Amino acid sequence: MNETAGFLGILVLLLAILAGVNVMVALGVVGFLGLSFLVGIEPASTVLSNVAFSIVNGFHYSVVPMFLLMGFFAMQAGIGRDLFDAGTKWLGRIPGGLAVAATSAAAAFGAASGSSVGTATLFTKLALPEMVERGYDKGLASGSIAIAGTLAVLIPPSALVVIYGILTNSSIAGLLVAGFLPGVVFAVLLVITIVIQVKLRPSLAPRYTNPVSLYERFRSLRLVGPLLLVIAAIIGGLYTGIFTPTEAGGIGALVTLIMAVVRKRSIRGVEIGKALIETVNLSAMIFAIIIGALIFSRFLALSGATDVLGDMISTEGMSVWMVVLLVTLVYLLLGTLMDPPALLAVSLPITHPVMMQLGFDPIWFGIYVVVLAEIGAVTPPVGLNCYVVKGAAGDLVELSDIFRGLWPFILASFVMLGILLLFPELVLFLPQSMKG
Amino acid sequence: MRESFLSFYERYTRILYYLAFLAGLATFIIMCLIDASALTRKFLNWPLPGSVEITEALMVVGIILPMAYAQATRYHLRVPLLTNHLPLRFQQVFHVVAMFIGFLFFAAMTWSAFSFTYESFRIDEHVWGANVRFPLYPVKGVMCLGFLMLAIQFLLDTVKILIFGPEEFAENELGSLGA
Amino acid sequence: ETITYATWQGEASTSVHARTLHWFADEVSKRTDGKHRVRVMWGGAAAAIDEIASAVESQVVAAGDLVLPYHPDQFPLNNVVGFFWPQPLSPIEIGHLLENLQETYPPFADEMKRYKMKVLGFRPLDNYGFLCTEPVTEVEGFNGKRIRSYGVALPAVIEAMGAVPVSLSTPETYEALERAVVDCAPIEVGLGRAWEYDTVATNWMDVGLGASFGQMLVINQNVFDGLPADFQEVLVEVGSEYLKVFTDEQAKFRNEVLEDWAARDDFQIVDFPKEEFLSVTENDPGVQAVRQRWIDTANDLGVPAEEIAAELTYDR
Ligand code: NA
Ligand code: NA
């Protein structure tokens, strides 16, 4: 009976979201009504503020706004532009050179920013006009940028990874370092995908013929300096015991702010107010979803629906790989409709307990799910990154160009999923070696 | 009538902006506190007293207080895929209902947060930090205020869409998110 | 009949807490021939650690682990042990002390009634010491060390030792020890193992802080009153046996871990001069002031505070 309420709740939740109820509201309302059904309306109403306060009043969740702030300051510090300039000088002459440079620079920029959308916006403005001008295929140009944004989410710092940690009560520090190697591997995969495409169809990207002298190349390396400073400050600070991983976001924000001030040659040139308003809007949005999701997950847990799912899987004798396949399909399907934070919020109360019961590592599952969510961020009809690229590109490309150009990269993402499944060490190596 | 509603709507948004600005300030102070405390702890062997507890209190300001402004600027995700191909008339109905549900939900959140705050006030609940003590009910009260402002914003949006029809799909609604 | 029981502890955890909670639930089923059942909601699935009190009070769940130190203003009397560190009682003695206080002085029981709670069992904390990144052989050695701190009594004790209290959340403490952001963390042997602090701070100092009180197993009074008599009886019975079962397991696990530490080359168990530590901390005005704070509160609430305080003070 109660389990039925749980399953009904999942169904109503999806319908409500697709009918246009705000995702956080849908989660919260269904959770609240479900709880009211299970334990009564008064008790259910106490859960609302308890859940909200307990999450929002926690010191270690301050990394979310700090990472967001850091990303905004990093953009104002011009770190992305510098990286793209240096990347073009070094990689511009290989097949699809500008796209390769943009992808590599986006991956590097990911070490200063955790925002998939922010990174995609930035590199659309930096790289897309030049690629189109040089006669690059619009699909290749815009698609490679839309997917490159997702690298920022894998490579630490990453707010989305923290959201997974909050929703599942997993080690946030472990999750953050875990994304590094998969992020680098994914970046290499994307570059290979670009090069193969251009090799097969050279018309996609005319060769860049302007010679760049060795002197110019090495001179351009200084452009990487600011990013290296940010990384050095954070890693150095962590290893010399100046701050904890939780505090790293605050330090990162300060260091990037200082760089923005240096870059703009005055504190007034930095739009601090704008960065702060953007940060609090995003924090509010993210935490509203987290609060809704936690209310929903309380309901689901009390209903016993997740236990039933787990039992079903174990008694039906489903193999572990069948379950993984099923979970993957569910994410790919839901991912077409939902954006990463919402997708995690809606799905994790159901999938996480099941995967833990099957003995999967919570950190591994976190990275796997984040890759899945980011695939969702580029798949139609709701492919957030694509809309963002379109928004930043103006009339330069059409949405259809972007979606068309993305397919090879989505295939590359599937390869990435396969790599994660076959070599879980890729995810677990750093967190484990961190533990000494 | 339509004009006066719009002007009220805009004035309300203005108030929400100031609250969001306060939240931004809180966020900036959090950054300063974290940095200052880490540095004084390491180099002066003197962690800034109360920095953890104050950060936790400021988190409530930085996250709940701007929730209403985030709605006014359409940051809260909405994915009306089932309805956005329907005739405008139906879209309007669904949109109005969605906003009204938002209002009802945050009215419930406000009520819950109010009881929560009142109870905290009644027992004179404090934050017991290592070297600070301060009352907790104002912090919980901020949460209550944040939810109340958001409930009102949803009510205003209900009326707005009832009068003016469904909005152009805002890009923010797909989340101009940083996550 | 089935009741829900909320805990933040993970189901698969090998901690004494998880194992004995399994025992509690299993024993209830066994003694009622499977007629009644305690359904444990593990890992904070029904309520996070600081939400359990409210969840039990409002009947979101029937029962749960009440972590008293999270609610100093709700349970000022029952939080008594938290104000007295260092203190001389063993874990099981602390459990019995609280049990007696509940039975002897109505204000102690009233506090629970106010939140509609009936106490089923007690779960004290084991002897606390410090796990540090460097060995410390005398109180002097703690001078200037950064020590993780929380709660009411610890900050004063740490300052009395000449060390620096640093507020840190539990999940952060491991990383802070690893990176030497702090030098020491107060902990009991078993938790030092369960939370893996002993992998990053490899020196154990049992300074003589003593045990403390942590948690009660509570059930909502209304829920309890509505249960069939045989279920009630078994819950009370198993609940009252819990303290013994828990502290036995706790001691067993402590000894296992200590043996393991002794056998490890990279680990040092320091023979710390407890007398020195006690005289430095017990006579410290800051530590005294914390105790006095509880005594004043308790006097106002009409219990013989000095008498109770004497039980938690070394007799020297
Ligand atoms: Na990143
Ligand atoms: Na999508």
Coordinates of N, CA and C in Angstrom, one line a residue, chain B residues 3-4 16 27-28 35 50 55 60 66 73 77 101 112 120 124 143 151 163 166 168:
Chain B
E3 N -2.0 48.2 -15.7 CA -0.8 49.0 -15.5 C -0.5 49.0 -14.0
S4 N -1.5 49.2 -13.2 CA -1.2 49.3 -11.7 C -0.7 48.0 -11.2
L16 N 12.7 42.6 -3.9 CA 13.4 41.3 -4.0 C 14.9 41.4 -4.4
T27 N 27.2 36.4 1.0 CA 28.1 35.5 0.3 C 29.5 36.0 0.3
F28 N 29.6 37.3 0.0 CA 31.0 37.9 0.0 C 31.6 37.8 1.4
D35 N 38.4 32.8 4.3 CA 39.8 33.1 4.0 C 40.6 33.6 5.2
G50 N 34.4 32.1 16.0 CA 33.0 32.0 15.5 C 32.8 32.0 14.0
T55 N 29.4 31.7 9.5 CA 29.3 31.3 8.1 C 28.0 30.5 8.0
V60 N 22.3 30.8 5.4 CA 20.8 30.9 5.3 C 20.4 32.2 4.6
P66 N 17.6 35.0 -1.4 CA 17.4 35.3 -2.8 C 16.5 34.4 -3.6
T73 N 13.3 36.5 -11.6 CA 14.1 36.5 -12.8 C 14.2 35.2 -13.5
L77 N 14.2 26.2 -12.4 CA 14.0 25.4 -13.5 C 12.5 25.0 -13.8
I101 N 0.4 26.4 -7.7 CA 0.9 25.3 -6.9 C 2.2 25.8 -6.2
S112 N 5.4 26.3 7.9 CA 6.3 25.4 8.6 C 7.5 26.1 9.2
S120 N 11.8 28.0 18.2 CA 13.2 28.3 18.5 C 13.2 29.5 19.5
D124 N 14.3 29.9 23.5 CA 15.5 30.7 23.5 C 16.7 29.9 23.0
M143 N 14.9 32.5 7.2 CA 14.4 31.4 6.3 C 12.9 31.6 6.1
A151 N 6.6 32.9 -1.7 CA 5.2 32.5 -1.9 C 4.4 33.7 -2.5
I163 N -3.6 37.3 -16.2 CA -3.9 38.5 -17.0 C -3.3 38.6 -18.3
P166 N 0.6 33.3 -21.1 CA 1.9 32.7 -20.8 C 3.0 33.5 -21.4
E168 N 6.8 34.3 -23.0 CA 7.8 33.8 -23.8 C 8.7 32.9 -22.9

